[in-house]
Backbone as numpy.savetxt, mean C-alpha at the origin, in Angstrom:
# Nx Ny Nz CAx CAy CAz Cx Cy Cz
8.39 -24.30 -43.30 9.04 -24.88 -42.14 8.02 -24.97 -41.01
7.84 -26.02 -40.47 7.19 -26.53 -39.69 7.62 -25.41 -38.20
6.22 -24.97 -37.17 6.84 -24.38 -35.97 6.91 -25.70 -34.68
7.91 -25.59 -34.26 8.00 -26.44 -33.03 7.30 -25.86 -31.78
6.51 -26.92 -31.33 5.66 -26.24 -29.95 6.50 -26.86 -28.74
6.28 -26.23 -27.54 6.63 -26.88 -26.43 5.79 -28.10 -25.92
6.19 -28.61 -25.26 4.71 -29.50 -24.81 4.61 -28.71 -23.49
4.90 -27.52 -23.13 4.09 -26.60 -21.84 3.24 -26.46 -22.58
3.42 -26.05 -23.69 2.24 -24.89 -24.83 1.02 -25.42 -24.96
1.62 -26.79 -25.57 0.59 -27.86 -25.94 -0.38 -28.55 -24.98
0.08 -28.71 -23.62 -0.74 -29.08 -22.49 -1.26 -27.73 -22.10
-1.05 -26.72 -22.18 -1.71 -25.36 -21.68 -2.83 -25.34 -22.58
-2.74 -25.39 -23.91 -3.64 -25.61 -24.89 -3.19 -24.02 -25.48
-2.22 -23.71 -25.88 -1.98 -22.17 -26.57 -1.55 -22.62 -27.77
-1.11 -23.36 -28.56 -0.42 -23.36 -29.67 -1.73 -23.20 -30.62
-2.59 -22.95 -30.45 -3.98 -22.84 -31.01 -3.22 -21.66 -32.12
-4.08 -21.20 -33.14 -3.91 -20.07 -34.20 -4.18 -18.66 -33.23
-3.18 -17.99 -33.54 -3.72 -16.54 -32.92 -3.92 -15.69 -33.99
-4.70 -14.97 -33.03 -5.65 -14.35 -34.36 -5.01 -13.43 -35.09
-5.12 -13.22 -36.58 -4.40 -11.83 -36.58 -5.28 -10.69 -37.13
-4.52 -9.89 -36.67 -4.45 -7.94 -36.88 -3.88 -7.28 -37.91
-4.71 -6.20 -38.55 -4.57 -5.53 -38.94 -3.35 -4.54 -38.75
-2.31 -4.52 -39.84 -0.73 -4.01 -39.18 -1.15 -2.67 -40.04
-0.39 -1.52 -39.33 0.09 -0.29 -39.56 0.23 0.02 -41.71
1.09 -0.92 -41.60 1.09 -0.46 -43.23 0.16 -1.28 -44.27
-1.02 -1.99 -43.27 -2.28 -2.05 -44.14 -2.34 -3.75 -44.34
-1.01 -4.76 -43.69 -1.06 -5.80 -44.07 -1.44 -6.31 -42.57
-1.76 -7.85 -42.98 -1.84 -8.26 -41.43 -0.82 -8.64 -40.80
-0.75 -9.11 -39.40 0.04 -9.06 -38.55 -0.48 -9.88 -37.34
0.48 -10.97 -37.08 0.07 -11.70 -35.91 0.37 -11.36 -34.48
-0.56 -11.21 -33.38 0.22 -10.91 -32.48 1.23 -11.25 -31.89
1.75 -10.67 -30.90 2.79 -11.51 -30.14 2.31 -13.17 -28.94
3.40 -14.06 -29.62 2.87 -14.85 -28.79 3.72 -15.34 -27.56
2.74 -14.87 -26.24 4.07 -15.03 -25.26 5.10 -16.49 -25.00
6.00 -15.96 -25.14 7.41 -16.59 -25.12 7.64 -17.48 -23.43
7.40 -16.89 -22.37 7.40 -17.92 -21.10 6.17 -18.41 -20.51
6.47 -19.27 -19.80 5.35 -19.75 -19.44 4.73 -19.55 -18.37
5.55 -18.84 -17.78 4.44 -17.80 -16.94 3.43 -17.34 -17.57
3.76 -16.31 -18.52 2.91 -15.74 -18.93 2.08 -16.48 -19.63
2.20 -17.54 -19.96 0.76 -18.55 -20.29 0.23 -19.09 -19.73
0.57 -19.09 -18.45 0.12 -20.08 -17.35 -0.92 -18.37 -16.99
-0.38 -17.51 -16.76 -0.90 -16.54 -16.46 -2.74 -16.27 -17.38
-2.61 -16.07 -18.62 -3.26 -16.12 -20.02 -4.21 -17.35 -19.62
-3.57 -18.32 -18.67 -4.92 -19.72 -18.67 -5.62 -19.16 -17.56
-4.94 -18.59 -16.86 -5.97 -18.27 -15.40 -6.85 -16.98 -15.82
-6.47 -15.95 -16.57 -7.62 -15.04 -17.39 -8.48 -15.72 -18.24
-8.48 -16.76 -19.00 -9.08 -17.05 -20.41 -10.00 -18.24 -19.22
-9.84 -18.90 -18.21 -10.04 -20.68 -17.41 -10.25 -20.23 -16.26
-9.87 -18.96 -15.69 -9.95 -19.14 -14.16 -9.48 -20.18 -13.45
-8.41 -20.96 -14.29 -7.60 -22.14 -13.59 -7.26 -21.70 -12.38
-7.26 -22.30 -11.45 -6.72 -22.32 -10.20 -5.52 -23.20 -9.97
-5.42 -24.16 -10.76 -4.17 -25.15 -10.30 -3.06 -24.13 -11.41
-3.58 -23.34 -12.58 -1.93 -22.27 -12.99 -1.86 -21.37 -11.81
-2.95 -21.09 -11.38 -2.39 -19.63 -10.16 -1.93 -20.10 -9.06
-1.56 -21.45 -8.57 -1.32 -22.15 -7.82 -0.02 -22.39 -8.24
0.44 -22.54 -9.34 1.87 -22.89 -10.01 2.28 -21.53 -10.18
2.10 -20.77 -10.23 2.54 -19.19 -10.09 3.00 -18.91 -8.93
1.80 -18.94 -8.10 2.37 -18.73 -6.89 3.05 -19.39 -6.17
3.06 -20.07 -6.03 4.27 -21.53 -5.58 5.75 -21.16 -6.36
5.44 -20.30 -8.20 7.41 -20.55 -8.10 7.78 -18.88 -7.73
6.57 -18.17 -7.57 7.11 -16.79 -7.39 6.60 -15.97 -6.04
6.31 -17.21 -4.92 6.32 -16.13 -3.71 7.62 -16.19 -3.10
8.44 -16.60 -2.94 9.80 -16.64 -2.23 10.58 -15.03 -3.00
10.78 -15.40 -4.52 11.81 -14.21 -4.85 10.44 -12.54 -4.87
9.18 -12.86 -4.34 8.79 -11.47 -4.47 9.05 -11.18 -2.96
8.68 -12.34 -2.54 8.97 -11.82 -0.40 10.15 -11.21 -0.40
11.34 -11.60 -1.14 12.31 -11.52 -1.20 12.63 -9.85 -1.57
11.97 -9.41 -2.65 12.35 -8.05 -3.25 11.45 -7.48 -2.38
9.79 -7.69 -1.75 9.93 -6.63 -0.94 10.84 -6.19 0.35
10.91 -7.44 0.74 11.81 -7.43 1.90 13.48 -6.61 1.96
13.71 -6.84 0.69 14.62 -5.76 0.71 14.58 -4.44 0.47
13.20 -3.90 0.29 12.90 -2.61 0.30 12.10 -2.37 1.83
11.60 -3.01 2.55 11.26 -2.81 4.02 12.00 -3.29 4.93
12.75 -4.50 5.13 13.30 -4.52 5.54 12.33 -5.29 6.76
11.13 -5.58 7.12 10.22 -6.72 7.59 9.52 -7.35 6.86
10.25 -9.03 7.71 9.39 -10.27 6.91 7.81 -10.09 7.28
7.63 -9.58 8.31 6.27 -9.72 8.04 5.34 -9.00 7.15
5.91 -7.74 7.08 5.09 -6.87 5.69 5.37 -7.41 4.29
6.79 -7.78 4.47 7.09 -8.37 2.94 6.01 -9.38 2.87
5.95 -10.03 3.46 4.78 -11.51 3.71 3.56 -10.91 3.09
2.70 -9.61 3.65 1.47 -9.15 3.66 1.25 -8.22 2.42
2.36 -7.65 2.44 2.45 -7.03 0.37 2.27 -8.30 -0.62
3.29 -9.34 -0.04 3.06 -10.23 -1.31 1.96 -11.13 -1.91
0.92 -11.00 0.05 -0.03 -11.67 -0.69 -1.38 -10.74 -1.36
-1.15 -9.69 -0.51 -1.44 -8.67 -1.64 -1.67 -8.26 -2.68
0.17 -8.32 -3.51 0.33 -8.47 -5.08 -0.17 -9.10 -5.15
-0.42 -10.67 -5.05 -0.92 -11.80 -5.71 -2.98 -11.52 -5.73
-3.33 -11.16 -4.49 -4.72 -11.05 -4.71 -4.65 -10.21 -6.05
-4.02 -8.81 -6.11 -4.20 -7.79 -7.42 -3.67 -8.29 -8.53
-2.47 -9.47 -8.75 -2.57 -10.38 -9.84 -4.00 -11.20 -10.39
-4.59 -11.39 -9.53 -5.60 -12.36 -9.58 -6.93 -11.49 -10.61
-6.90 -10.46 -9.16 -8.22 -9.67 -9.90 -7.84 -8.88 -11.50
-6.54 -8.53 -11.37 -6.58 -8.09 -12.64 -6.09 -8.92 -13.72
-6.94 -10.11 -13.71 -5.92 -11.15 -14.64 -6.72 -11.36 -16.13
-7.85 -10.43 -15.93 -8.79 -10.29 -17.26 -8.41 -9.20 -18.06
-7.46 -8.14 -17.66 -6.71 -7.22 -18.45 -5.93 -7.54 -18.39
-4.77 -8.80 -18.00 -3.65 -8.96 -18.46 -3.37 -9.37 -20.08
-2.61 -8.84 -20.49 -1.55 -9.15 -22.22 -0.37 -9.26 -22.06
0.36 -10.36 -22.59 1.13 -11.01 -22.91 2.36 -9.75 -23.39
2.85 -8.83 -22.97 3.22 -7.73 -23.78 4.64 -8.19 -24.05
5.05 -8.39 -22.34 6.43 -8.47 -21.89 6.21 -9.92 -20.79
7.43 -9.77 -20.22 7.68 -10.73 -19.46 6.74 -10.71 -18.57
6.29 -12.08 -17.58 5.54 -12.15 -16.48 6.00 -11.35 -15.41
7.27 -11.50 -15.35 8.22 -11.26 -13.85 7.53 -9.64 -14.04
7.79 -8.77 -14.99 7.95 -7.77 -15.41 6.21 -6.95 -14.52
5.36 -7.93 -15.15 3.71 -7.24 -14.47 3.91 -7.79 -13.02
4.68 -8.55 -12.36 4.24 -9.10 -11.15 4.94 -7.97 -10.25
5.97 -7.84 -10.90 7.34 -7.42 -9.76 6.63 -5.29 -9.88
6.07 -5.43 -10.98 5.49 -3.73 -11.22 4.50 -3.86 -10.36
3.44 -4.53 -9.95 2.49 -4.75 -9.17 3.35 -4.83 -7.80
4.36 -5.22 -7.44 4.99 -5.29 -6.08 5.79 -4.06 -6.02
6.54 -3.79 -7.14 6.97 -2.40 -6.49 6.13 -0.98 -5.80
4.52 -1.37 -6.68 3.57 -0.09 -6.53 2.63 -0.50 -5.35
2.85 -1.34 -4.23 2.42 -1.73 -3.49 3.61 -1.60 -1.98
5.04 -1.75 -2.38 5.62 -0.72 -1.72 5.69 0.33 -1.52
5.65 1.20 -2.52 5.24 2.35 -2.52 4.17 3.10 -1.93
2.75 2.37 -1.95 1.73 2.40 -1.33 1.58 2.85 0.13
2.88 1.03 0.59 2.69 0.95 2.18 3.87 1.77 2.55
4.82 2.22 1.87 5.78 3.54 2.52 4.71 4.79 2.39
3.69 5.11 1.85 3.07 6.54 1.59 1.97 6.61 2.84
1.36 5.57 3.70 0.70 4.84 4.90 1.76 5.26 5.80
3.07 4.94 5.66 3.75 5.23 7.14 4.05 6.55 7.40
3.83 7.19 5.97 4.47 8.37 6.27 3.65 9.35 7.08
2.27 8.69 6.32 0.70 9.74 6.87 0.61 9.63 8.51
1.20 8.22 9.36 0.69 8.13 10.54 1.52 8.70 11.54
0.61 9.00 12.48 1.32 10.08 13.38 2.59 9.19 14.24
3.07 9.61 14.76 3.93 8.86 15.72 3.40 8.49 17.07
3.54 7.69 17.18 2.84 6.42 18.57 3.66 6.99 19.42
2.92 6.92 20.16 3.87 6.98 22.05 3.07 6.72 23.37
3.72 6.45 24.25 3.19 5.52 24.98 2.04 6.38 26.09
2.38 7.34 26.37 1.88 8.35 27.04 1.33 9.73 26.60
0.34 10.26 26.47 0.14 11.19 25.71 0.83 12.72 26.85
1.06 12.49 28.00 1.62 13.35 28.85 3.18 13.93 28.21
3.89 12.88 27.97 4.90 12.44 26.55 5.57 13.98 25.87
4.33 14.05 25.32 4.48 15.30 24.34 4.27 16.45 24.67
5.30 17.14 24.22 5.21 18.53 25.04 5.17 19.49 23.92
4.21 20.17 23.70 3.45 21.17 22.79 3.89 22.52 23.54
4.41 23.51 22.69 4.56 24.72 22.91 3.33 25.47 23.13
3.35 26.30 23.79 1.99 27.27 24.30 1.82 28.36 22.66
1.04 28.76 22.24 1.34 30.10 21.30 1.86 31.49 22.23
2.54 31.74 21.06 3.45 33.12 21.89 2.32 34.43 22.09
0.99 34.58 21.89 0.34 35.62 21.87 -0.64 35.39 23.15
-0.28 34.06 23.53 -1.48 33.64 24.69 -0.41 33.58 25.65
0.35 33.47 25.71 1.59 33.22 26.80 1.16 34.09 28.47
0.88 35.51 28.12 0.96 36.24 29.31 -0.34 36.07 29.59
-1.69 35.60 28.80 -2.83 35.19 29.58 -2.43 34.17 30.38
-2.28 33.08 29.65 -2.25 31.78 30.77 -0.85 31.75 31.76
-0.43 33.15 31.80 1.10 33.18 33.33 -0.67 33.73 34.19
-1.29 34.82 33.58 -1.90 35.25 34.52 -3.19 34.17 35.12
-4.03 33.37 34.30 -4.55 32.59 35.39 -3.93 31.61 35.68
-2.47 31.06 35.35 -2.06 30.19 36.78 -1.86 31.02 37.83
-1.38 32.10 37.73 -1.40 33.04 38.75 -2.40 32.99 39.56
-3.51 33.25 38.81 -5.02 33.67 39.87 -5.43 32.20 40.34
-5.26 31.00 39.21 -5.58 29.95 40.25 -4.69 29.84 41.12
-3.62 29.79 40.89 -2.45 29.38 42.28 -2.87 30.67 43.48
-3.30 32.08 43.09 -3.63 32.31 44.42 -5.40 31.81 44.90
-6.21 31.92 44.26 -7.52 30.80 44.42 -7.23 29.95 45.69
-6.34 29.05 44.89 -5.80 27.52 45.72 -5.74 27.86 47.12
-4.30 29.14 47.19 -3.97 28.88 48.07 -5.12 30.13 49.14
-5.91 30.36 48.87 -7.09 30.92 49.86 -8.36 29.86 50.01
-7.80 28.54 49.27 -9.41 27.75 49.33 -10.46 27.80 48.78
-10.55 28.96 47.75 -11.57 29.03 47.10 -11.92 28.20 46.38
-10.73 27.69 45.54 -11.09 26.69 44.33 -12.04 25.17 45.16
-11.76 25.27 46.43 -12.82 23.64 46.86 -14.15 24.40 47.30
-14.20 25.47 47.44 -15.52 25.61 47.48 -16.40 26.83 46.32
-15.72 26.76 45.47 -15.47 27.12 44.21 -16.21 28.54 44.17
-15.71 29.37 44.79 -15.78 31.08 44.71 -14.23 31.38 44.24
-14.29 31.73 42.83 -13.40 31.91 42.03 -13.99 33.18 41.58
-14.11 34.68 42.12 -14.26 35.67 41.30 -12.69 36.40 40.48
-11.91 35.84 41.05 -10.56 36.70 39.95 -10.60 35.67 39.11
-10.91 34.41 38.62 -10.38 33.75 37.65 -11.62 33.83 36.57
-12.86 34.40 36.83 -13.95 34.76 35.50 -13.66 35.49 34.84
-13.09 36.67 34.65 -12.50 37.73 33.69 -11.44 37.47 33.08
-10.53 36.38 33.57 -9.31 36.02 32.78 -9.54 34.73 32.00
-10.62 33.99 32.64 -10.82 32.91 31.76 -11.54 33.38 30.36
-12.84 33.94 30.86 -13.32 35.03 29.53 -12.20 35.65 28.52
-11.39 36.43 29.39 -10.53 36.91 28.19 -9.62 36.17 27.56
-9.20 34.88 27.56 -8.52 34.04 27.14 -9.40 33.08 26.13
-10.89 32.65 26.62 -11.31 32.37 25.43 -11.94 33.62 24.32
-12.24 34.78 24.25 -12.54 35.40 23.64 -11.74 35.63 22.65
């Protein structure tokens, strides 16, 4: 029985013989030959470096990936910047791609692990604020009664004038003992 080709197949140029392998119980065995045409369109841009298939790729599959990141961030603009993302790491890794499973299947795994990525980035960064005065940091509890005592000694300093003409002898022994 004769196999019927597509004419995607046939203009892609895949209906060619694939090679076969050596099977498990010693006989041969043909590989799998991918079934959509993604994934052959995919297979031309590894084997051709075609640019007009990665161009037809990306054209039918940036909308529904913007789409799935976007519903895991929840901004168009990152969804936007992951997806072109995925697609650069489609690109570069398109010389280890195999036909295993579905296309959707390596694209959308490449987009989920690229969310993942940019949630593990937000988590690392500190929190922004507008003023660093803002934040109010607890003193340590073992330094506490040093630094009551030189605001003490500066606040009396101040109020004798010393500090503008800077004869500060009570505040050298407490500053010492506070950094020591």
């Amino acid at each position: 029985m004769r196999k019927m080709t597509t004419t995607s197949e046939t203009e892609l140029g895949f209906s060619a013989a694939i090679p076969a392998r050596q099977s498990a119980s010693g006989g041969t065995a043909r590989a799998a030959q991918p079934t959509d045409i993604d994934s052959l369109l995919m297979l031309q841009v590894a084997r051709e470096d075609s640019e007009s298939a990665l161009r037809t790729l990306i054209d039918k599959w940036k909308n529904p990936l913007v789409s799935f990141v976007y519903a895991s961030t929840r901004d168009f603009q990152l969804a936007e910047d992951i997806a072109i993302t995925v697609f650069r790491k489609l690109y570069n890794a398109r010389e280890s791609y195999r036909a295993e499973a579905k296309f959707s299947t390596f694209l959308f795994r490449i987009a989920h692990n690229e969310i993942i990525t940019e949630y593990r980035k937000r988590q690392a960064r500190p929190a922004e604020t507008d003023d660093i005065a803002d934040i109010d940091l607890p003193a340590p509890s073992d330094s506490g009664a040093k630094l009551r005592d030189i605001e003490e000694a500066f606040a009396a300093a101040v109020d004798r004038g010393a500090v503008e003409s800077l004869e500060c002898p009570d505040l050298a022994p407490l500053v010492d003992a506070l950094l020591a």
